[in-house]
């Protein structure tokens, strides 16, 4: 798929979501939880990222969705990780899932950290799926930024005078 076709495809996915207004990651998670008819849990995790390794993971079980995200990073980066994992959901990529209840318990903090790290390092997505998820996440976050109000009175005045937001220029 060409990058133009990929972007068009990803835009249609984002349009189909009906992003919450005003936008927040929490509101998006709540909306997706309601749409999917199952809880969506966001769980920070102290990952030690390796070069090229994932900073987040989405795991779907029969009853719930779990998104694990890097605990030791900025809030902005955490939100990007979460939205990237949500993008995998929206693109209907296969979650790595867990087939054994004992494996699922292993991702909880009070259990074996070595096993937890192995699960978080696991990925079954193709490069195309990663590109698709990253594009969807970027479009969602771009929308969130565009829909956010001006951050300062000076910026609000500038937007009023110019009749546009700087990101529209």
PDB file of C-alpha atoms in Angstrom:
ATOM      1  CA  UNK A   1       0.000   0.000   0.000  1.00  0.00           C
ATOM      2  CA  UNK A   2       1.397   3.388  -0.961  1.00  0.00           C
ATOM      3  CA  UNK A   3       1.787   5.999   1.715  1.00  0.00           C
ATOM      4  CA  UNK A   4      -0.995   8.078   0.159  1.00  0.00           C
ATOM      5  CA  UNK A   5      -3.375   5.091   0.222  1.00  0.00           C
ATOM      6  CA  UNK A   6      -2.291   4.223   3.763  1.00  0.00           C
ATOM      7  CA  UNK A   7      -3.055   7.744   4.973  1.00  0.00           C
ATOM      8  CA  UNK A   8      -6.462   7.720   3.233  1.00  0.00           C
ATOM      9  CA  UNK A   9      -7.256   4.329   4.777  1.00  0.00           C
ATOM     10  CA  UNK A  10      -6.164   5.503   8.236  1.00  0.00           C
ATOM     11  CA  UNK A  11      -8.189   8.708   7.955  1.00  0.00           C
ATOM     12  CA  UNK A  12     -11.304   6.618   7.299  1.00  0.00           C
ATOM     13  CA  UNK A  13     -10.587   4.579  10.442  1.00  0.00           C
ATOM     14  CA  UNK A  14     -10.212   7.743  12.535  1.00  0.00           C
ATOM     15  CA  UNK A  15     -13.397   9.280  11.065  1.00  0.00           C
ATOM     16  CA  UNK A  16     -15.279   6.094  11.970  1.00  0.00           C
ATOM     17  CA  UNK A  17     -14.344   6.398  15.635  1.00  0.00           C
ATOM     18  CA  UNK A  18     -16.085   9.685  16.335  1.00  0.00           C
ATOM     19  CA  UNK A  19     -13.395  11.149  18.560  1.00  0.00           C
ATOM     20  CA  UNK A  20     -14.674  12.655  21.821  1.00  0.00           C
ATOM     21  CA  UNK A  21     -14.899  16.429  22.106  1.00  0.00           C
ATOM     22  CA  UNK A  22     -13.125  17.825  23.943  1.00  0.00           C
ATOM     23  CA  UNK A  23     -10.501  15.178  23.362  1.00  0.00           C
ATOM     24  CA  UNK A  24      -8.640  13.346  26.084  1.00  0.00           C
ATOM     25  CA  UNK A  25      -7.081   9.906  26.122  1.00  0.00           C
ATOM     26  CA  UNK A  26      -9.282   9.008  29.109  1.00  0.00           C
ATOM     27  CA  UNK A  27     -12.446  10.019  27.220  1.00  0.00           C
ATOM     28  CA  UNK A  28     -11.319   8.056  24.149  1.00  0.00           C
ATOM     29  CA  UNK A  29     -10.711   4.974  26.318  1.00  0.00           C
ATOM     30  CA  UNK A  30     -14.134   5.342  27.943  1.00  0.00           C
ATOM     31  CA  UNK A  31     -15.804   5.639  24.528  1.00  0.00           C
ATOM     32  CA  UNK A  32     -13.989   2.589  23.134  1.00  0.00           C
ATOM     33  CA  UNK A  33     -14.812   0.578  26.239  1.00  0.00           C
ATOM     34  CA  UNK A  34     -18.504   1.376  25.746  1.00  0.00           C
ATOM     35  CA  UNK A  35     -18.359   0.606  22.004  1.00  0.00           C
ATOM     36  CA  UNK A  36     -16.608  -2.716  22.585  1.00  0.00           C
ATOM     37  CA  UNK A  37     -18.868  -3.586  25.529  1.00  0.00           C
ATOM     38  CA  UNK A  38     -15.929  -4.466  27.774  1.00  0.00           C
ATOM     39  CA  UNK A  39     -13.594  -2.713  30.173  1.00  0.00           C
ATOM     40  CA  UNK A  40     -10.374  -1.178  28.932  1.00  0.00           C
ATOM     41  CA  UNK A  41      -7.650  -0.978  31.569  1.00  0.00           C
ATOM     42  CA  UNK A  42      -4.593   1.265  31.293  1.00  0.00           C
ATOM     43  CA  UNK A  43      -1.681  -0.076  33.294  1.00  0.00           C
ATOM     44  CA  UNK A  44       1.668   1.682  33.694  1.00  0.00           C
ATOM     45  CA  UNK A  45       4.608  -0.661  33.637  1.00  0.00           C
ATOM     46  CA  UNK A  46       8.284  -0.013  34.415  1.00  0.00           C
ATOM     47  CA  UNK A  47       9.678  -1.162  31.077  1.00  0.00           C
ATOM     48  CA  UNK A  48      13.345  -0.829  30.303  1.00  0.00           C
ATOM     49  CA  UNK A  49      13.071  -0.134  26.589  1.00  0.00           C
ATOM     50  CA  UNK A  50      15.646  -1.690  24.338  1.00  0.00           C
ATOM     51  CA  UNK A  51      16.594  -0.342  20.956  1.00  0.00           C
ATOM     52  CA  UNK A  52      13.628  -1.000  18.722  1.00  0.00           C
ATOM     53  CA  UNK A  53      11.648  -2.670  21.499  1.00  0.00           C
ATOM     54  CA  UNK A  54       8.035  -1.803  22.278  1.00  0.00           C
ATOM     55  CA  UNK A  55       7.080   0.731  24.949  1.00  0.00           C
ATOM     56  CA  UNK A  56       3.524  -0.549  25.156  1.00  0.00           C
ATOM     57  CA  UNK A  57       1.363  -3.574  24.636  1.00  0.00           C
ATOM     58  CA  UNK A  58      -2.339  -4.213  24.056  1.00  0.00           C
ATOM     59  CA  UNK A  59      -3.663  -7.529  25.300  1.00  0.00           C
ATOM     60  CA  UNK A  60      -7.245  -8.569  24.608  1.00  0.00           C
ATOM     61  CA  UNK A  61      -8.776 -11.305  26.720  1.00  0.00           C
ATOM     62  CA  UNK A  62     -12.271 -12.728  26.390  1.00  0.00           C
ATOM     63  CA  UNK A  63     -13.598 -10.195  28.915  1.00  0.00           C
ATOM     64  CA  UNK A  64     -11.348  -7.125  28.841  1.00  0.00           C
ATOM     65  CA  UNK A  65      -8.723  -5.094  27.032  1.00  0.00           C
ATOM     66  CA  UNK A  66      -5.463  -4.170  28.751  1.00  0.00           C
ATOM     67  CA  UNK A  67      -3.018  -1.557  27.552  1.00  0.00           C
ATOM     68  CA  UNK A  68       0.380  -1.546  29.224  1.00  0.00           C
ATOM     69  CA  UNK A  69       2.465   1.565  28.738  1.00  0.00           C
ATOM     70  CA  UNK A  70       5.892   2.794  29.789  1.00  0.00           C
ATOM     71  CA  UNK A  71       5.735   4.199  33.299  1.00  0.00           C
ATOM     72  CA  UNK A  72       9.100   5.975  33.286  1.00  0.00           C
ATOM     73  CA  UNK A  73       8.546   8.511  30.542  1.00  0.00           C
ATOM     74  CA  UNK A  74       6.760  11.815  30.009  1.00  0.00           C
ATOM     75  CA  UNK A  75       2.976  12.110  30.111  1.00  0.00           C
ATOM     76  CA  UNK A  76       2.995  13.131  26.441  1.00  0.00           C
ATOM     77  CA  UNK A  77       4.947  10.008  25.492  1.00  0.00           C
ATOM     78  CA  UNK A  78       2.649   7.842  27.633  1.00  0.00           C
ATOM     79  CA  UNK A  79      -0.381   9.237  25.811  1.00  0.00           C
ATOM     80  CA  UNK A  80       1.252   8.544  22.459  1.00  0.00           C
ATOM     81  CA  UNK A  81       1.988   4.954  23.501  1.00  0.00           C
ATOM     82  CA  UNK A  82      -1.604   4.452  24.702  1.00  0.00           C
ATOM     83  CA  UNK A  83      -3.099   5.926  21.527  1.00  0.00           C
ATOM     84  CA  UNK A  84      -0.742   3.776  19.420  1.00  0.00           C
ATOM     85  CA  UNK A  85      -2.019   0.648  21.192  1.00  0.00           C
ATOM     86  CA  UNK A  86      -5.614   1.879  20.776  1.00  0.00           C
ATOM     87  CA  UNK A  87      -4.837   2.266  17.071  1.00  0.00           C
ATOM     88  CA  UNK A  88      -4.025  -1.460  16.909  1.00  0.00           C
ATOM     89  CA  UNK A  89      -7.516  -2.075  18.326  1.00  0.00           C
ATOM     90  CA  UNK A  90      -9.154   0.300  15.840  1.00  0.00           C
ATOM     91  CA  UNK A  91      -7.287  -1.287  12.931  1.00  0.00           C
ATOM     92  CA  UNK A  92      -8.519  -4.684  14.133  1.00  0.00           C
ATOM     93  CA  UNK A  93      -5.027  -6.099  14.409  1.00  0.00           C
ATOM     94  CA  UNK A  94      -4.704  -9.327  16.330  1.00  0.00           C
ATOM     95  CA  UNK A  95      -3.801  -8.775  19.957  1.00  0.00           C
ATOM     96  CA  UNK A  96      -1.025 -11.087  21.104  1.00  0.00           C
ATOM     97  CA  UNK A  97      -3.608 -12.341  23.607  1.00  0.00           C
ATOM     98  CA  UNK A  98      -2.914 -14.842  26.316  1.00  0.00           C
ATOM     99  CA  UNK A  99      -4.175 -18.368  26.176  1.00  0.00           C
ATOM    100  CA  UNK A 100      -3.303 -19.529  29.671  1.00  0.00           C
ATOM    101  CA  UNK A 101      -4.747 -17.928  32.808  1.00  0.00           C
ATOM    102  CA  UNK A 102      -1.387 -18.455  34.507  1.00  0.00           C
ATOM    103  CA  UNK A 103       0.282 -16.409  31.756  1.00  0.00           C
ATOM    104  CA  UNK A 104      -2.202 -13.594  32.268  1.00  0.00           C
ATOM    105  CA  UNK A 105      -1.496 -13.520  35.996  1.00  0.00           C
ATOM    106  CA  UNK A 106       2.170 -13.185  35.118  1.00  0.00           C
ATOM    107  CA  UNK A 107       1.649  -9.665  33.789  1.00  0.00           C
ATOM    108  CA  UNK A 108       0.438  -8.421  37.143  1.00  0.00           C
ATOM    109  CA  UNK A 109       3.052  -6.606  39.209  1.00  0.00           C
ATOM    110  CA  UNK A 110       3.257  -9.085  42.070  1.00  0.00           C
ATOM    111  CA  UNK A 111       4.405 -11.924  39.838  1.00  0.00           C
ATOM    112  CA  UNK A 112       7.629 -12.879  38.058  1.00  0.00           C
ATOM    113  CA  UNK A 113       9.105  -9.741  36.437  1.00  0.00           C
ATOM    114  CA  UNK A 114      11.191 -11.750  33.939  1.00  0.00           C
ATOM    115  CA  UNK A 115       8.051 -13.287  32.478  1.00  0.00           C
ATOM    116  CA  UNK A 116       6.348  -9.903  32.404  1.00  0.00           C
ATOM    117  CA  UNK A 117       9.267  -8.421  30.455  1.00  0.00           C
ATOM    118  CA  UNK A 118       9.135 -11.271  27.955  1.00  0.00           C
ATOM    119  CA  UNK A 119       5.435 -10.614  27.381  1.00  0.00           C
ATOM    120  CA  UNK A 120       5.980  -6.900  26.928  1.00  0.00           C
ATOM    121  CA  UNK A 121       8.803  -7.489  24.483  1.00  0.00           C
ATOM    122  CA  UNK A 122       6.623  -9.828  22.441  1.00  0.00           C
ATOM    123  CA  UNK A 123       5.126  -8.493  19.272  1.00  0.00           C
ATOM    124  CA  UNK A 124       3.276 -10.266  16.520  1.00  0.00           C
ATOM    125  CA  UNK A 125       2.548  -7.220  14.373  1.00  0.00           C
ATOM    126  CA  UNK A 126       3.929  -6.830  10.875  1.00  0.00           C
ATOM    127  CA  UNK A 127       5.772  -3.693   9.801  1.00  0.00           C
ATOM    128  CA  UNK A 128       2.677  -2.696   7.801  1.00  0.00           C
ATOM    129  CA  UNK A 129       0.503  -3.063  10.908  1.00  0.00           C
ATOM    130  CA  UNK A 130       2.941  -0.933  12.897  1.00  0.00           C
ATOM    131  CA  UNK A 131       2.898   1.728  10.166  1.00  0.00           C
ATOM    132  CA  UNK A 132      -0.898   1.640  10.124  1.00  0.00           C
ATOM    133  CA  UNK A 133      -1.150   1.911  13.930  1.00  0.00           C
ATOM    134  CA  UNK A 134       1.389   4.731  14.019  1.00  0.00           C
ATOM    135  CA  UNK A 135      -0.457   6.629  11.274  1.00  0.00           C
ATOM    136  CA  UNK A 136      -3.828   6.224  13.057  1.00  0.00           C
ATOM    137  CA  UNK A 137      -2.285   7.322  16.370  1.00  0.00           C
ATOM    138  CA  UNK A 138      -0.690  10.357  14.720  1.00  0.00           C
ATOM    139  CA  UNK A 139      -3.979  11.346  13.062  1.00  0.00           C
ATOM    140  CA  UNK A 140      -5.845  11.024  16.374  1.00  0.00           C
ATOM    141  CA  UNK A 141      -3.263  13.079  18.247  1.00  0.00           C
ATOM    142  CA  UNK A 142      -3.128  15.654  15.451  1.00  0.00           C
ATOM    143  CA  UNK A 143      -6.917  15.974  15.689  1.00  0.00           C
ATOM    144  CA  UNK A 144      -6.650  16.358  19.466  1.00  0.00           C
ATOM    145  CA  UNK A 145      -4.089  19.138  19.060  1.00  0.00           C
ATOM    146  CA  UNK A 146      -6.148  20.957  16.432  1.00  0.00           C
ATOM    147  CA  UNK A 147      -9.296  20.746  18.564  1.00  0.00           C
ATOM    148  CA  UNK A 148      -7.579  21.971  21.704  1.00  0.00           C
ATOM    149  CA  UNK A 149      -8.110  25.604  22.505  1.00  0.00           C
ATOM    150  CA  UNK A 150      -5.290  28.113  22.326  1.00  0.00           C
ATOM    151  CA  UNK A 151      -2.717  27.563  25.046  1.00  0.00           C
ATOM    152  CA  UNK A 152      -2.154  31.232  25.860  1.00  0.00           C
ATOM    153  CA  UNK A 153      -4.071  34.509  25.557  1.00  0.00           C
ATOM    154  CA  UNK A 154      -1.416  35.761  23.106  1.00  0.00           C
ATOM    155  CA  UNK A 155      -1.906  32.730  20.881  1.00  0.00           C
ATOM    156  CA  UNK A 156      -5.685  33.158  21.066  1.00  0.00           C
ATOM    157  CA  UNK A 157      -5.321  36.791  19.986  1.00  0.00           C
ATOM    158  CA  UNK A 158      -2.973  35.823  17.141  1.00  0.00           C
ATOM    159  CA  UNK A 159      -5.458  33.213  15.936  1.00  0.00           C
ATOM    160  CA  UNK A 160      -8.259  35.769  16.101  1.00  0.00           C
ATOM    161  CA  UNK A 161      -6.272  38.350  14.106  1.00  0.00           C
ATOM    162  CA  UNK A 162      -5.073  35.867  11.484  1.00  0.00           C
ATOM    163  CA  UNK A 163      -8.371  34.016  11.330  1.00  0.00           C
ATOM    164  CA  UNK A 164      -6.601  30.687  11.501  1.00  0.00           C
ATOM    165  CA  UNK A 165      -4.793  28.380  13.835  1.00  0.00           C
ATOM    166  CA  UNK A 166      -1.022  28.196  13.274  1.00  0.00           C
ATOM    167  CA  UNK A 167      -1.268  24.469  12.479  1.00  0.00           C
ATOM    168  CA  UNK A 168      -3.653  25.297   9.597  1.00  0.00           C
ATOM    169  CA  UNK A 169      -1.169  27.606   7.895  1.00  0.00           C
TER     170      UNK A 169
END
